[in-house]
Amino acid sequence: MNSNQEIVSLKNVVKNYGSGQVAIKALQDIDLKIYKGDFSVMMGPSGCGKSTLLNIIGGLDRVTSGSVIFNGKDFNLLTNKELSLIRRNEIGFVFQNYNLLPVLTAYENAEYVLMLQNIPISQRKEKVMNLFKEMDLEGLENRLPRELSGGQQQRVAIARAVVSNPLLVLADEITANVDSKTAQSLLTLMEKLNKTNNTTFLFSTHDPIVKNFARKVILLKDGLIDKEEQASKNI
Amino acid sequence: MSAKLLLLIIKISWLSLWRNKRRTFISLFSIIIGTGIPIFFVCIAWGFYAGLIDDVARLMSGHITYEHKDYRNSPSNDLWVGDTIKINNTLTNNDNILFTKQIVNLQGVAHTAKGSVGISLMGIEPKKEIAISFLPENIIEGKYLSKVDERLVVVGEKLAKNLNIAIGKKFVFTTNDIKGELTEELFRVKGIFKTGSKEIDGHLIQSNIAIARKVAGLSNDEISQLGIIVKNPDEHEVLIDELQKSLAKNNGIFLSWQKIMPDVATTIRMDRTAITFFMIMLVVIVLFTMFSTILMSTLERKREFASLLAIGTQQIELKVQIFFETIFFGLIGCPLGALVGVGVAKWTEGYDMLNVVGGKSEDMSVGGFGMDTVITPLFSAPLIMQICFFFFLAVQLLSFFPIHLISKISITDELRSA
Amino acid sequence: MKKILFILVLNFLSFNCTYAANLNPEKILDNVDDIYRSNTSHGILTLAVNTTNWQRTLTLEQWSKDKNKHLIKVLKPKKEKNLSTLRVDNNVWNYMPKVKKVVKIPSSMMSYSWMGSHFTNDDLVKQSRMAKDYDFSISFEGIRDEIDIVEIICIPKKNAAVVWGKVEVVVYREDFIPLKIIYYDEDLKVSRKLEFSNIQTLDNKKMPLKMKMIPEDEPGESTTIQWQEIKFDLAISDDFFSLHNLQR
Ligand SMILES: Nc1ncnc2c1ncn2[C@@H]1O[C@H](COP(=O)(O)OP(=O)(O)OP(=O)(O)O)[C@@H](O)[C@H]1O
Ligand SMILES: [Mg+2]
């Protein structure tokens, strides 16, 4: 499944919060590459810098030093607005708390990203409906988030993240709020999307279930990459 | 931003409005109150003023008065205007003019055995006065004048009391004629009127214009004032200029009621200022409520906004969303407020204020003139729209701070603080 | 009352003791009107005002000429010294020495009290004759309260500018010197009384030196005029009654 197309390339990435003596060194010296079609998981103790790294890769946060090249573009050279457009068009996010828009239906939440991208209505409908069918969300289109279970909401959130076929989907602790069975099904779903659409996924998690699905595991410790290993499952 | 997206954003705004129904209702209620109360007051007050101005104009010397150019400075008996028959005839043919009234005013003193009171004798044409002024309807004893009455007059209720005179009784009127000579004339009371104004009831006497002319020594063509009642009091300024150019003789001048009765004009202006101030206070209070609502609803959605920003929503798109939320508040609240204000004003139409607030009609006076205490609201669409629009704008201004907050949102901080 | 004050304060005193064999009321009224008239006069008098709240006494010096010129100056008290009033025809001016100002009394002020007394500015100006404004008749003659009197009732003519409903004039039958004048309002209730007393001869003229005005509706109040001295038929020029002289 792995091609050699490099999507993300981090070089000597350092992230400090604050400055001087009291600076918190969240990331110390990270070199990391992510390739098209990867299904990778970042793990490590709490506070080791997983979320920070995800945010930097996703263009939500800026590095203190080092470089982030995303799909050939150097984040350091981009404005916030340009970063925002990259997020809109090339990256999908899934959050621990789903963060769906409570006033929109499941369908509309998924459609929202497509509307941001100014995709015509016919295509929008086709994409969303196909995806919903694939993700077993059929029949829930008109429900509001609060009328859905946590697992259903997370599925809608995943749908929202992948509906526009982004280059990279970043998922931070997405199983933290669901039971293991639901977690299992979410991961199965994403694995399927990874396989059928060749969508690249990068997870951060404590959840061994997620680890079980991963083809590559990145172990972080104190803001450094401790170990990078290919998961046994796919060897 | 595409039109579709804008529509979606507007839809999100509309739906977001109803996420906290209680809060939305409180805000809407405060806007409704904030718009409704000023509109109610303005309808009532402006109605009163319009009525008052018309009443006073008709009672005294019209919306426009033609008089000697120095008469304003000191209303002395020897400042008269001539050639008025011709002027009057021209005025009667003017379509903008409803009535004209010829007046001879004489300042002087009325004496009886009981005492004396400084008074103003107003010589008028009874038939016209009956058609124009409300004074003839306010005769509480005796009868109003007719053309044949020579030495008969109608006097104010307070004046009758102060002079201790009743119907049929006499008093001596002392004044200066236009040559400055002291003259005295005997009058008898035919009727007693009560207008509710201390000044008028205490100091005004009306007689036939003929006897007033005789006392003053004026000819048939000469009067103190020519009162003009116009069809549309709001547009009398233009008419004044026109009349001044075409009709005024060298010593005569056409003046607006504001100049003739500066007290009334000033009081009304001050009253209006007070109401405007009151309205602004209300606006501030309401806006404060609104502000906290809008701010709260923005603050509590910070994480939601952060996640929207994370998935690539532009700041401007969120700002438009918040802006539309306040637009919806204004669009619903302001017209509803206007409706409520107008409705309540309509509902009170015909009520006598005295029944509500108590007190005597004498206490209700503006610039010395008694007010009609029966509520007759004036519904001026432009004015109501103006207030609505003002409120609407003010509410919109409120959204600027929350909108500003959007730029300050730190996506990572908000997302972490789950 | 107006006429009387006017006469007393401002006019010359000269009455001739025509013996009235035939009691003609018009003649008697003319006599009362004319009783003090002469060419000129100059005298000193006191004006005592007595109200429920305060009393005060002014000493005044007065000059008059014909029926239409009068000048009055306050001599005492010191505070009001030189306060003056000038009347020429229908016009009255006041001079206030404190502010050095001459003020013309407008018609609207004519009915106001003159120097706080029970007389008004108007009383200074009024000069109509009783006989012109009233219909009159003798209502009593003979002894009343041991005095031989003639009483005349005056009813104002229909359109005469007179506030009274009736005026009663009582004179001594002997010389027509007034004893009292009673003013009634329109309802024929007594409004005020003017009482004359202290008949003496000054500068060879017999006259009541004291005159007291009693308003009926203010019990206890009165204004009393008392002549101290008076001289008649002196040579006083018209120029004397000028605004210039008022301020001197
Ligand atoms: N905005 C911030 N200001 C200061 N310190 C921060 C900030 N964000 C993160 N940190 C610190 O940076 C370090 C890395 O945090 P990060 O959230 O990336 O850890 P994490 O690996 O995601 O932990 P967890 O597994 O608990 O989610 C932590 O020590 C954290 O306290
Ligand atoms: Mg984390």
Coordinates of C-alpha atoms in Angstrom, one line a residue, chain B residues 77 107-114 116-118 150-151 164-165 168-176 180-186 188, chain C residues 2 90-91 104 106-112 120 122 125-126 156-165 184-187 189 191-192 217:
Chain B
N77 CA -50.4 98.4 21.9
Q107 CA -52.2 95.0 27.3
G108 CA -53.8 96.7 30.3
V109 CA -55.4 96.3 33.6
A110 CA -58.9 95.2 34.7
H111 CA -60.3 96.8 37.8
T112 CA -63.2 96.0 40.0
A113 CA -64.1 97.2 43.4
K114 CA -62.2 94.1 44.6
S116 CA -57.1 94.9 39.7
V117 CA -55.3 92.4 37.5
G118 CA -53.0 92.9 34.6
E150 CA -70.3 95.6 22.1
R151 CA -69.1 95.9 25.7
N164 CA -64.6 88.7 41.8
I165 CA -66.8 89.1 38.8
G168 CA -73.3 90.3 33.8
K169 CA -70.9 92.1 36.1
K170 CA -68.7 95.0 35.1
F171 CA -65.1 95.9 35.2
V172 CA -63.0 98.8 34.0
F173 CA -60.3 98.1 31.5
T174 CA -57.4 100.6 31.6
T175 CA -54.9 100.7 28.8
N176 CA -52.9 103.0 26.5
G180 CA -49.9 106.4 24.2
E181 CA -52.9 108.0 25.9
L182 CA -54.4 106.4 28.9
T183 CA -57.9 105.2 28.1
E184 CA -60.6 103.4 30.1
E185 CA -63.5 101.3 29.0
L186 CA -66.2 99.6 30.8
R188 CA -69.4 93.4 31.2
Chain C
K2 CA -59.4 108.3 43.5
N90 CA -51.9 111.0 32.0
N91 CA -48.2 110.2 32.5
K104 CA -42.3 105.7 33.5
P106 CA -46.8 101.8 32.2
S107 CA -50.6 101.4 32.1
S108 CA -50.3 97.9 33.3
M109 CA -48.8 99.2 36.6
M110 CA -51.4 102.0 37.1
S111 CA -53.5 99.9 39.4
Y112 CA -50.5 99.0 41.6
T120 CA -52.8 103.4 43.5
D122 CA -54.0 105.4 39.0
V125 CA -53.9 110.4 37.4
K126 CA -57.7 110.1 37.6
P156 CA -72.6 105.3 37.8
K157 CA -73.9 105.9 34.4
K158 CA -74.4 102.8 32.2
N159 CA -71.1 102.9 30.3
A160 CA -69.1 105.0 32.6
A161 CA -65.6 103.5 33.3
V162 CA -66.3 103.2 37.0
V163 CA -65.8 100.1 39.1
W164 CA -68.2 101.1 41.9
G165 CA -71.8 100.1 42.1
Y184 CA -70.0 100.3 47.2
D185 CA -69.2 97.5 44.9
E186 CA -71.5 96.2 42.2
D187 CA -73.4 94.1 44.7
K189 CA -71.6 96.0 49.6
S191 CA -66.0 98.4 49.5
R192 CA -64.1 101.3 51.2
D217 CA -62.1 93.8 52.9

